[in-house]
Amino acid sequence: MGVIMQTKYTNVQLAKQLKCFANDKRLGIVSFLNQQSDQNVGQIADEIRLSFKSTSRHLRQLEKADIICARYDGNMRRYSLAHLDIITRFMIQLLK
């Protein structure tokens, strides 16, 4: 039963990640963070040419899918790619 539960979680997580990769702005964020990690929302928004608010919304979705992670630097959040599984790493390599 444990194997079934783990597979189900993996499938659910993979579906979340693939859904995130289905958006061009989120792909842009992932591609940017793959090249330059530890960026704040403003830096990411400037790079992908999107408003601060929209960029924040996309970052939340990527974080929920465990594609990126955030750390606090004072009162600012800085984003980097998370420790990713092999399938997600493959998807990111396709962006290069």
Coordinates of C-alpha atoms in Angstrom, one line a residue:
M1 CA 0.0 0.0 0.0
G2 CA 2.9 2.4 0.7
V3 CA 4.2 2.1 -2.9
I4 CA 0.7 3.0 -4.3
M5 CA 0.5 6.0 -2.0
Q6 CA 4.0 7.2 -3.0
T7 CA 3.2 6.7 -6.7
K8 CA -0.1 8.6 -6.4
Y9 CA 1.7 11.5 -4.6
T10 CA 4.4 11.5 -7.3
N11 CA 1.8 11.6 -10.1
V12 CA -0.1 14.4 -8.4
Q13 CA 3.1 16.4 -7.9
L14 CA 4.2 15.7 -11.5
A15 CA 0.8 16.9 -12.8
K16 CA 1.3 20.2 -10.8
Q17 CA 4.7 20.6 -12.2
L18 CA 3.6 19.9 -15.8
K19 CA 0.7 22.4 -15.4
C20 CA 3.3 25.0 -14.3
F21 CA 5.4 24.3 -17.4
A22 CA 2.4 24.8 -19.6
N23 CA 2.5 28.6 -19.1
D24 CA 5.0 30.7 -21.1
K25 CA 5.5 33.3 -18.2
R26 CA 6.3 30.5 -15.7
L27 CA 8.6 28.9 -18.2
G28 CA 10.4 32.3 -18.5
I29 CA 10.7 32.5 -14.7
V30 CA 12.2 29.0 -14.5
S31 CA 14.6 29.6 -17.4
F32 CA 15.7 32.9 -15.8
L33 CA 16.2 31.2 -12.4
N34 CA 18.1 28.4 -14.0
Q35 CA 20.6 31.0 -15.3
Q36 CA 20.6 33.4 -12.3
S37 CA 19.4 32.1 -9.0
D38 CA 18.6 34.0 -5.9
Q39 CA 16.5 36.8 -7.5
N40 CA 13.7 38.9 -5.9
V41 CA 10.3 39.5 -7.4
G42 CA 11.3 42.8 -9.0
Q43 CA 14.3 41.4 -10.7
I44 CA 12.2 38.5 -12.1
A45 CA 9.4 40.8 -13.2
D46 CA 11.8 43.0 -15.1
E47 CA 13.4 40.0 -16.8
I48 CA 10.1 38.5 -18.0
R49 CA 8.5 41.9 -18.6
L50 CA 5.5 41.3 -16.4
S51 CA 3.9 43.3 -13.5
F52 CA 5.1 42.7 -10.0
K53 CA 1.7 41.4 -8.9
S54 CA 1.4 38.9 -11.8
T55 CA 4.9 37.8 -11.3
S56 CA 4.2 37.2 -7.6
R57 CA 1.2 35.1 -8.5
H58 CA 3.3 32.9 -10.9
L59 CA 6.0 32.5 -8.3
R60 CA 3.4 31.2 -5.8
Q61 CA 2.3 28.6 -8.2
L62 CA 5.8 27.5 -9.0
E63 CA 6.6 27.3 -5.3
K64 CA 3.4 25.2 -4.6
A65 CA 4.6 22.8 -7.3
D66 CA 8.0 22.6 -5.6
I67 CA 9.8 23.9 -8.7
I68 CA 11.2 26.9 -6.9
C69 CA 11.9 27.8 -3.3
A70 CA 12.2 31.1 -1.5
R71 CA 14.3 32.4 1.3
Y72 CA 14.0 35.7 3.2
D73 CA 16.6 38.3 2.9
G74 CA 15.4 40.9 5.4
N75 CA 11.9 41.6 4.4
M76 CA 12.5 40.5 0.8
R77 CA 12.0 37.0 -0.6
R78 CA 14.6 35.7 -3.0
Y79 CA 13.8 32.8 -5.3
S80 CA 15.9 29.9 -6.7
L81 CA 15.2 26.6 -8.3
A82 CA 14.3 23.9 -5.7
H83 CA 16.0 20.6 -5.4
L84 CA 14.2 19.0 -8.3
D85 CA 13.5 15.5 -9.3
I86 CA 14.9 14.1 -12.5
I87 CA 11.8 14.7 -14.6
T88 CA 11.7 18.4 -13.6
R89 CA 15.4 18.7 -14.3
F90 CA 14.8 17.2 -17.8
M91 CA 12.0 19.8 -18.5
I92 CA 14.3 22.6 -17.4
Q93 CA 17.1 21.3 -19.7
L94 CA 14.7 21.5 -22.6
L95 CA 14.5 25.3 -22.0
K96 CA 18.2 25.8 -22.8

